[in-house]
mmCIF file of C-alpha atoms and ligand atoms in Angstrom:
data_model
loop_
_atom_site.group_PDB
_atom_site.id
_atom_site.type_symbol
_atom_site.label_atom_id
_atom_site.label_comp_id
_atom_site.label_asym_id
_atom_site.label_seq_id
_atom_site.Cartn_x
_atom_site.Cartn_y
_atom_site.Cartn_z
ATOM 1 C CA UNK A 831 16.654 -20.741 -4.223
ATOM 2 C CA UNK A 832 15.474 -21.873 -7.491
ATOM 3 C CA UNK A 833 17.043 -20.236 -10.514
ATOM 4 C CA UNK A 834 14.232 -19.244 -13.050
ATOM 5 C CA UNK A 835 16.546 -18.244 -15.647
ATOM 6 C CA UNK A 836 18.953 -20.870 -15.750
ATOM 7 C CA UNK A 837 17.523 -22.451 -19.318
ATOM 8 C CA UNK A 838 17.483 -18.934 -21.060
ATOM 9 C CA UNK A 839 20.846 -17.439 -19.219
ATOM 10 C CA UNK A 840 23.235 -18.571 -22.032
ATOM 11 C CA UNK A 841 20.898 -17.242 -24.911
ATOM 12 C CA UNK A 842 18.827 -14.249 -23.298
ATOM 13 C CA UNK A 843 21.748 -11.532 -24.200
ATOM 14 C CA UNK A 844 22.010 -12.525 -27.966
ATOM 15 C CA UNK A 845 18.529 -12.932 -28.083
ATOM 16 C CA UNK A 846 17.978 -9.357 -26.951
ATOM 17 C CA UNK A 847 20.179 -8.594 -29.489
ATOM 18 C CA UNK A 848 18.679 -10.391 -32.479
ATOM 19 C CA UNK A 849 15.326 -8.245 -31.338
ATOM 20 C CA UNK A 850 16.202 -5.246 -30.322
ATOM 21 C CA UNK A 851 20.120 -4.791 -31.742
ATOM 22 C CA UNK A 852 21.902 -2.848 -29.898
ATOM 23 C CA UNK A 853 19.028 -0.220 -28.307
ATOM 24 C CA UNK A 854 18.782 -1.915 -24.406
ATOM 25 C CA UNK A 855 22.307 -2.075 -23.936
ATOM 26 C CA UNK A 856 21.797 1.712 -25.252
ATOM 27 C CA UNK A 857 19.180 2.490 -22.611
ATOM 28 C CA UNK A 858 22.054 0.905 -20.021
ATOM 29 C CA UNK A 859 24.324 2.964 -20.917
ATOM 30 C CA UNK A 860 23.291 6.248 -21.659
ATOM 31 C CA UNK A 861 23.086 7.915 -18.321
ATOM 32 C CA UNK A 862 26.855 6.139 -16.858
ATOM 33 C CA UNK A 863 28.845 8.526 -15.595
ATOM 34 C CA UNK A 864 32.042 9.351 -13.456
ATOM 35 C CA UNK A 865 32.029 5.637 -11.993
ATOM 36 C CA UNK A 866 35.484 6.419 -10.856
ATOM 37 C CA UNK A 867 34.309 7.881 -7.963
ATOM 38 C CA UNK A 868 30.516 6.109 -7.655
ATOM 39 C CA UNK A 869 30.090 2.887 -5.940
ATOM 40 C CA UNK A 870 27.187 1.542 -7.667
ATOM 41 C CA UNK A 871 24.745 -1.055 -6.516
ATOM 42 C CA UNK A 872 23.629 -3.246 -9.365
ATOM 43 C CA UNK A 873 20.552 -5.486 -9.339
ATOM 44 C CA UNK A 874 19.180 -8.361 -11.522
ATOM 45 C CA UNK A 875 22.022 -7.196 -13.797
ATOM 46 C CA UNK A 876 21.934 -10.725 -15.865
ATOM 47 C CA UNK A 877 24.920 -11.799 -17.708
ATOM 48 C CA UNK A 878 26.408 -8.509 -17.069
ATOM 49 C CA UNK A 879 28.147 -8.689 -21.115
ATOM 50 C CA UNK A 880 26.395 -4.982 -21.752
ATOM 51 C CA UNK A 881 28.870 -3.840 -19.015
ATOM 52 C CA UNK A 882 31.874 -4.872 -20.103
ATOM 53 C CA UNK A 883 33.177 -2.041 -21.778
ATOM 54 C CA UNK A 884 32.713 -0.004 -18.518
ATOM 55 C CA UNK A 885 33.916 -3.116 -15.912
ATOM 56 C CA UNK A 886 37.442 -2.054 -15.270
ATOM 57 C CA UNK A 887 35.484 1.751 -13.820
ATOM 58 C CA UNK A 888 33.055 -0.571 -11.854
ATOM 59 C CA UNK A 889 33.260 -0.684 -8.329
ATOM 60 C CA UNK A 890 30.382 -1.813 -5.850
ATOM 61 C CA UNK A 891 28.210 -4.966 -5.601
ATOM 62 C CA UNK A 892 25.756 -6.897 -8.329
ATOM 63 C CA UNK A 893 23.194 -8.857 -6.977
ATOM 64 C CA UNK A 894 21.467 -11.613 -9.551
ATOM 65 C CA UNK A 895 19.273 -13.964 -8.055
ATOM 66 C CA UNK A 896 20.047 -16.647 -10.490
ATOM 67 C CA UNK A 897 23.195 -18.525 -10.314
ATOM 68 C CA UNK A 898 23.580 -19.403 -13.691
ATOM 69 C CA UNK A 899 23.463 -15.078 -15.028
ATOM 70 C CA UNK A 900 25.611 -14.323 -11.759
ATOM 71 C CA UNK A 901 28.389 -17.104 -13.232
ATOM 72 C CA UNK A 902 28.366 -15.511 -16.647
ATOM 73 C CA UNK A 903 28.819 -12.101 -15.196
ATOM 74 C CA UNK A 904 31.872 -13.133 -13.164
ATOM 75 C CA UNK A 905 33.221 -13.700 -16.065
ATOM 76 C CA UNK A 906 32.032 -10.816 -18.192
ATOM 77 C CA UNK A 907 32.910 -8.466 -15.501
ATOM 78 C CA UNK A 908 35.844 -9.953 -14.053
ATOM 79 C CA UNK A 909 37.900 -7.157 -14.796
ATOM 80 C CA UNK A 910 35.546 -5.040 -12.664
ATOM 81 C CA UNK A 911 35.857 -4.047 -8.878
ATOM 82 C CA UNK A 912 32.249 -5.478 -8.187
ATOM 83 C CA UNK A 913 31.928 -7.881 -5.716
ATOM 84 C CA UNK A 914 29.107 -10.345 -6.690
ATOM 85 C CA UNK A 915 26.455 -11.867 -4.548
ATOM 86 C CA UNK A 916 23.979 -14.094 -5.394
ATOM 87 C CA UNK A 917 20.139 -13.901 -3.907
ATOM 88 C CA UNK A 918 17.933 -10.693 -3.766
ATOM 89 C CA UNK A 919 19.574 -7.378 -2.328
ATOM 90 C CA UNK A 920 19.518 -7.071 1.690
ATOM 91 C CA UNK A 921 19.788 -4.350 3.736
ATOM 92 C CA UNK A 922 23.090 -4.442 5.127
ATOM 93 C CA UNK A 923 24.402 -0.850 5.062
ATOM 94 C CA UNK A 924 22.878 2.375 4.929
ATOM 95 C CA UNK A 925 24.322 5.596 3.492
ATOM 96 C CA UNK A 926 26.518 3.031 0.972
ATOM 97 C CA UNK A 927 25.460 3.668 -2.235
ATOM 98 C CA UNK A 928 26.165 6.354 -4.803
ATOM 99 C CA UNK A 929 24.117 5.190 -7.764
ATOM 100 C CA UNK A 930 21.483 1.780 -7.692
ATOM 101 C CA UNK A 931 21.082 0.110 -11.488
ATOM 102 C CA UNK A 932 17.866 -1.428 -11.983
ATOM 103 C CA UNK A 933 17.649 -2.437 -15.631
ATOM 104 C CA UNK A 934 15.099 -4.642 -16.330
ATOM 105 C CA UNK A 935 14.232 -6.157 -13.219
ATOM 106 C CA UNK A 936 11.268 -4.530 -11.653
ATOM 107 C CA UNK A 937 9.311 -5.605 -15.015
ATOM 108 C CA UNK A 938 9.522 -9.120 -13.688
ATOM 109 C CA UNK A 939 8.298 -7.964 -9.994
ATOM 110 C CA UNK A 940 4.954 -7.678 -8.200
ATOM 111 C CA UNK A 941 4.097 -4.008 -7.666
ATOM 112 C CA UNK A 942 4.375 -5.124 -3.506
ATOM 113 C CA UNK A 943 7.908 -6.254 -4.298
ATOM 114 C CA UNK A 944 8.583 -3.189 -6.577
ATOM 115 C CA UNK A 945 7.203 -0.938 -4.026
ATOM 116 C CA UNK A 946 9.490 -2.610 -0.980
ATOM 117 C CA UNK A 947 12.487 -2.526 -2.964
ATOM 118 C CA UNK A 948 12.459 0.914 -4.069
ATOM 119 C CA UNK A 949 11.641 1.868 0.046
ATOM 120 C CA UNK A 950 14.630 -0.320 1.061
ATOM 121 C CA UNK A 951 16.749 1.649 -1.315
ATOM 122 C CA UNK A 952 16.253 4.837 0.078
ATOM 123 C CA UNK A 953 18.505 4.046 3.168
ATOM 124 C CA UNK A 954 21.167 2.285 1.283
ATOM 125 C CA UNK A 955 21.635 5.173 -0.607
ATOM 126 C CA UNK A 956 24.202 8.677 0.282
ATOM 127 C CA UNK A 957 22.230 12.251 0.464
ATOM 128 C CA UNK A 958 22.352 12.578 -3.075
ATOM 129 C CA UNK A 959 22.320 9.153 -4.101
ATOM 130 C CA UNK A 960 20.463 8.454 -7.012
ATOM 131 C CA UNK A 961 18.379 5.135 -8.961
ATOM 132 C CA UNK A 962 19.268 4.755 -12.560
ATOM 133 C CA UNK A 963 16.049 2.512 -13.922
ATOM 134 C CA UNK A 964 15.556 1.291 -16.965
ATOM 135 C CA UNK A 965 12.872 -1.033 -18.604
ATOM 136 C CA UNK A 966 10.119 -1.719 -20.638
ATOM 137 C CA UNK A 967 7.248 0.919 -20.396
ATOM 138 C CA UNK A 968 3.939 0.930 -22.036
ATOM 139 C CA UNK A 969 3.510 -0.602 -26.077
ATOM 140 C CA UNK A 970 3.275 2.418 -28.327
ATOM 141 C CA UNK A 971 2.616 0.851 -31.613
ATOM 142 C CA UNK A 972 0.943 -2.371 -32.727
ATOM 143 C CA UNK A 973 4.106 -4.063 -33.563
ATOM 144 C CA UNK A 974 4.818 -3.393 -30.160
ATOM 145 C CA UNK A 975 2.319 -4.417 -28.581
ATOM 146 C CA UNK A 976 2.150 -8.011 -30.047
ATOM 147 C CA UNK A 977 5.974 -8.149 -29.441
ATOM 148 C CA UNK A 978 5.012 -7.504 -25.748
ATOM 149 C CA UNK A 979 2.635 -10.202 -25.537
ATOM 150 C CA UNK A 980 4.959 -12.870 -27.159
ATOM 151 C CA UNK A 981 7.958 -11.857 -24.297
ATOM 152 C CA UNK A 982 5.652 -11.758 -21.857
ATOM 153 C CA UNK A 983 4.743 -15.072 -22.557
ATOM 154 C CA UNK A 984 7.572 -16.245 -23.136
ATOM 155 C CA UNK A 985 9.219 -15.313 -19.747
ATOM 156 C CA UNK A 986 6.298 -16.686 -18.374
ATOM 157 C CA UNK A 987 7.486 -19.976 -19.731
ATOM 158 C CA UNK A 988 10.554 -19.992 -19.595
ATOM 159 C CA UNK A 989 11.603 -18.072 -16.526
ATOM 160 C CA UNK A 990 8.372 -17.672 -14.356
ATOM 161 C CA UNK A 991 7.487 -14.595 -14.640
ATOM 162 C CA UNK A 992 4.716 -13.849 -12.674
ATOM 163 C CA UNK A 993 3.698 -10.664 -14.294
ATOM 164 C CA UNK A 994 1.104 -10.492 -17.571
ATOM 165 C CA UNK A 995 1.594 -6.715 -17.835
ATOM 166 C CA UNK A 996 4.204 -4.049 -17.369
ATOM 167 C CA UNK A 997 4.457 -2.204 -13.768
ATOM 168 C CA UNK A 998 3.378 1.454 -13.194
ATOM 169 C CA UNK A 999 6.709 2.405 -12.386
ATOM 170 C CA UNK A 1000 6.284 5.678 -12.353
ATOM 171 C CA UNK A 1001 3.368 5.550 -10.166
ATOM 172 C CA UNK A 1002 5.131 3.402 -7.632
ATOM 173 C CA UNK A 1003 8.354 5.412 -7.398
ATOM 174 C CA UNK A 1004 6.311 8.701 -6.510
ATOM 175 C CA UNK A 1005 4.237 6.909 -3.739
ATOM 176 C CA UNK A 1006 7.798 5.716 -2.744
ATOM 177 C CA UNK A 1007 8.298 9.332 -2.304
ATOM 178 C CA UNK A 1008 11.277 9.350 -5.101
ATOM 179 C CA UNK A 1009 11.426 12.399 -7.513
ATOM 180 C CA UNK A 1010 12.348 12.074 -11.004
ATOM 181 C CA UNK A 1011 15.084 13.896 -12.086
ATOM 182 C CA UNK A 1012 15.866 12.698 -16.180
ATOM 183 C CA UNK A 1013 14.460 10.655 -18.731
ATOM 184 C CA UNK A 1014 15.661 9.112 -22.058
ATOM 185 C CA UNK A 1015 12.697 7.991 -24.420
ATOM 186 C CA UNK A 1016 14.111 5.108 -27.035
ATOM 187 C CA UNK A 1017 11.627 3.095 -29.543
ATOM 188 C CA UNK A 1018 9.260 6.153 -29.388
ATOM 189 C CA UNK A 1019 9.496 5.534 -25.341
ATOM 190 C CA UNK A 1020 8.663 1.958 -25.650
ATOM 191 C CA UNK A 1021 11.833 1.860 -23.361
ATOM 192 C CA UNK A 1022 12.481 4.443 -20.984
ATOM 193 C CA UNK A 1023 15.892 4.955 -19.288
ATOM 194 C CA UNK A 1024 15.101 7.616 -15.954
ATOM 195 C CA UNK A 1025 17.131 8.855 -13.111
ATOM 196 C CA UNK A 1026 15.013 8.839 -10.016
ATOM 197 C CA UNK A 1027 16.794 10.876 -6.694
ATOM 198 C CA UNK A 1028 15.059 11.668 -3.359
ATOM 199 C CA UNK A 1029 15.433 13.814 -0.411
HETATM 200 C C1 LIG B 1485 14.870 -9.802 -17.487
HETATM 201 S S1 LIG B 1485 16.397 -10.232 -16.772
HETATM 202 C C2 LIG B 1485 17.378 -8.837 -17.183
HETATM 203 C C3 LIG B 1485 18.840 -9.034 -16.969
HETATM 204 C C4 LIG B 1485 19.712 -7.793 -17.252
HETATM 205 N N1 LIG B 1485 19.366 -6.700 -16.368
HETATM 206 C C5 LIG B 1485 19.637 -7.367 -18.673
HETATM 207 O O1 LIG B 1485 19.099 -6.306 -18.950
HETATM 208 O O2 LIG B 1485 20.145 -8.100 -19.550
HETATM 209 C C6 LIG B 1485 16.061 -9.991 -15.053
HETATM 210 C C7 LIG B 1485 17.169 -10.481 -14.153
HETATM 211 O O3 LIG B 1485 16.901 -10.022 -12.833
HETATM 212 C C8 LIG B 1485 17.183 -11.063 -11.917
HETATM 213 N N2 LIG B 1485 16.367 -10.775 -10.709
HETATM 214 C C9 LIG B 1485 15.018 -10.735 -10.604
HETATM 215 N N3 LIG B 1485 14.632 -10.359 -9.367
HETATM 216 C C10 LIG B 1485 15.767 -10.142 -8.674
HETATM 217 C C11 LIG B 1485 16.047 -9.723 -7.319
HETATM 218 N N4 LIG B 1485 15.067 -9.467 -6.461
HETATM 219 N N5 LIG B 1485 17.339 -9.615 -6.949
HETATM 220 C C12 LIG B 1485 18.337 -9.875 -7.819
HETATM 221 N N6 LIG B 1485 18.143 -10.282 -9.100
HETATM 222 C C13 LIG B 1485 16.879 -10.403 -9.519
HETATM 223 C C14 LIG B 1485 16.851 -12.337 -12.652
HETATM 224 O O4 LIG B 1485 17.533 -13.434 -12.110
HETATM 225 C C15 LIG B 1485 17.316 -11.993 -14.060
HETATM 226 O O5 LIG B 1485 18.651 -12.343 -14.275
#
């Protein structure tokens, strides 16, 4: 499989820092909770570093279809329980999961791939499972909007991302038949962290 994000791996954490400090690894964060007793099901969870305070409670699988961020999150995350696989998430097991991470993935998706991810989920999750999703929503302000443009285009560089806007997430989770449950507006809801459960 060819790994679109091999050039940017080694930069793409510090240079989400040196634009947005500390506020995405905020949105990551902000709804953990009891992992001690979750198994969690990360996806397209990059270099992993914005984990590594919580690794040692981590316990589940990460999935990162590029080799290069899955390498560098074996070694952030080494002191975690995770084990790591490298491709896109496959069914395997139903029933498995307590908790599924998507933060910032499904922004560089195709609403048909968004839409048959978040139906796959549904049956690798327990009754009361639940899909912690964070990412980019719509531009508020103008200085947002023109910084969307320039990361659009420049993942469209320099990791081939097919997308030139931002997915209706919320629109695809509910024909998905998901319900959602919490949401945390940061950068006047620029980014959006939301906990999405189902039936
Ligand atoms: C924009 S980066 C975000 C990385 C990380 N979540 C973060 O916030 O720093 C998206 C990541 O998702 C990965 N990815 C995209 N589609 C994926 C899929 N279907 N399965 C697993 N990983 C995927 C990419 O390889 C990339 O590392």
């Amino acid at each position: 499989m060819k790994d679109d994000y091999s050039f940017i791996a080694p930069y793409y954490n510090r240079l989400a820092k040196l634009v947005f400090g500390k506020k995405l690894k905020e949105a990551k964060n902000c709804f953990v909770s009891g992992l001690e007793d979750k198994k969690i099901l990360l996806i397209g969870g990059g270099d992993g570093l914005d984990y590594q305070e919580i690794a040692k409670k981590l316990h589940g699988q990460y999935w990162e279809k590029s080799q290069r961020m899955l390498e560098l999150a074996k070694r952030n995350l080494s002191e975690s329980g995770l084990s790591f696989h490298l491709g896109e998430f496959k069914v395997e097991n139903s029933g498995h999961f307590d908790e599924v991470w998507l933060h910032f993935v499904l922004d560089t998706m195709e609403d048909s791939e968004i839409s048959q991810l978040i139906s796959v989920l549904r049956s690798n999750l327990k009754a009361n499972g639940r899909v912690y999703l964070v990412d980019f929503f719509e531009a508020k302000s103008f200085w947002q909007k023109g910084m969307l443009q320039v990361m659009l285009g420049f993942f469209r560089i320099f990791a081939a991302h097919k997308r030139k806007n931002i997915p209706d997430y919320e629109k695809l989770f509910l024909q998905a038949g998901w319900i959602k449950s919490t949401e945390n507006d940061l950068m006047d809801g620029w980014v959006c962290a939301q906990i999405w459960t189902h039936h």
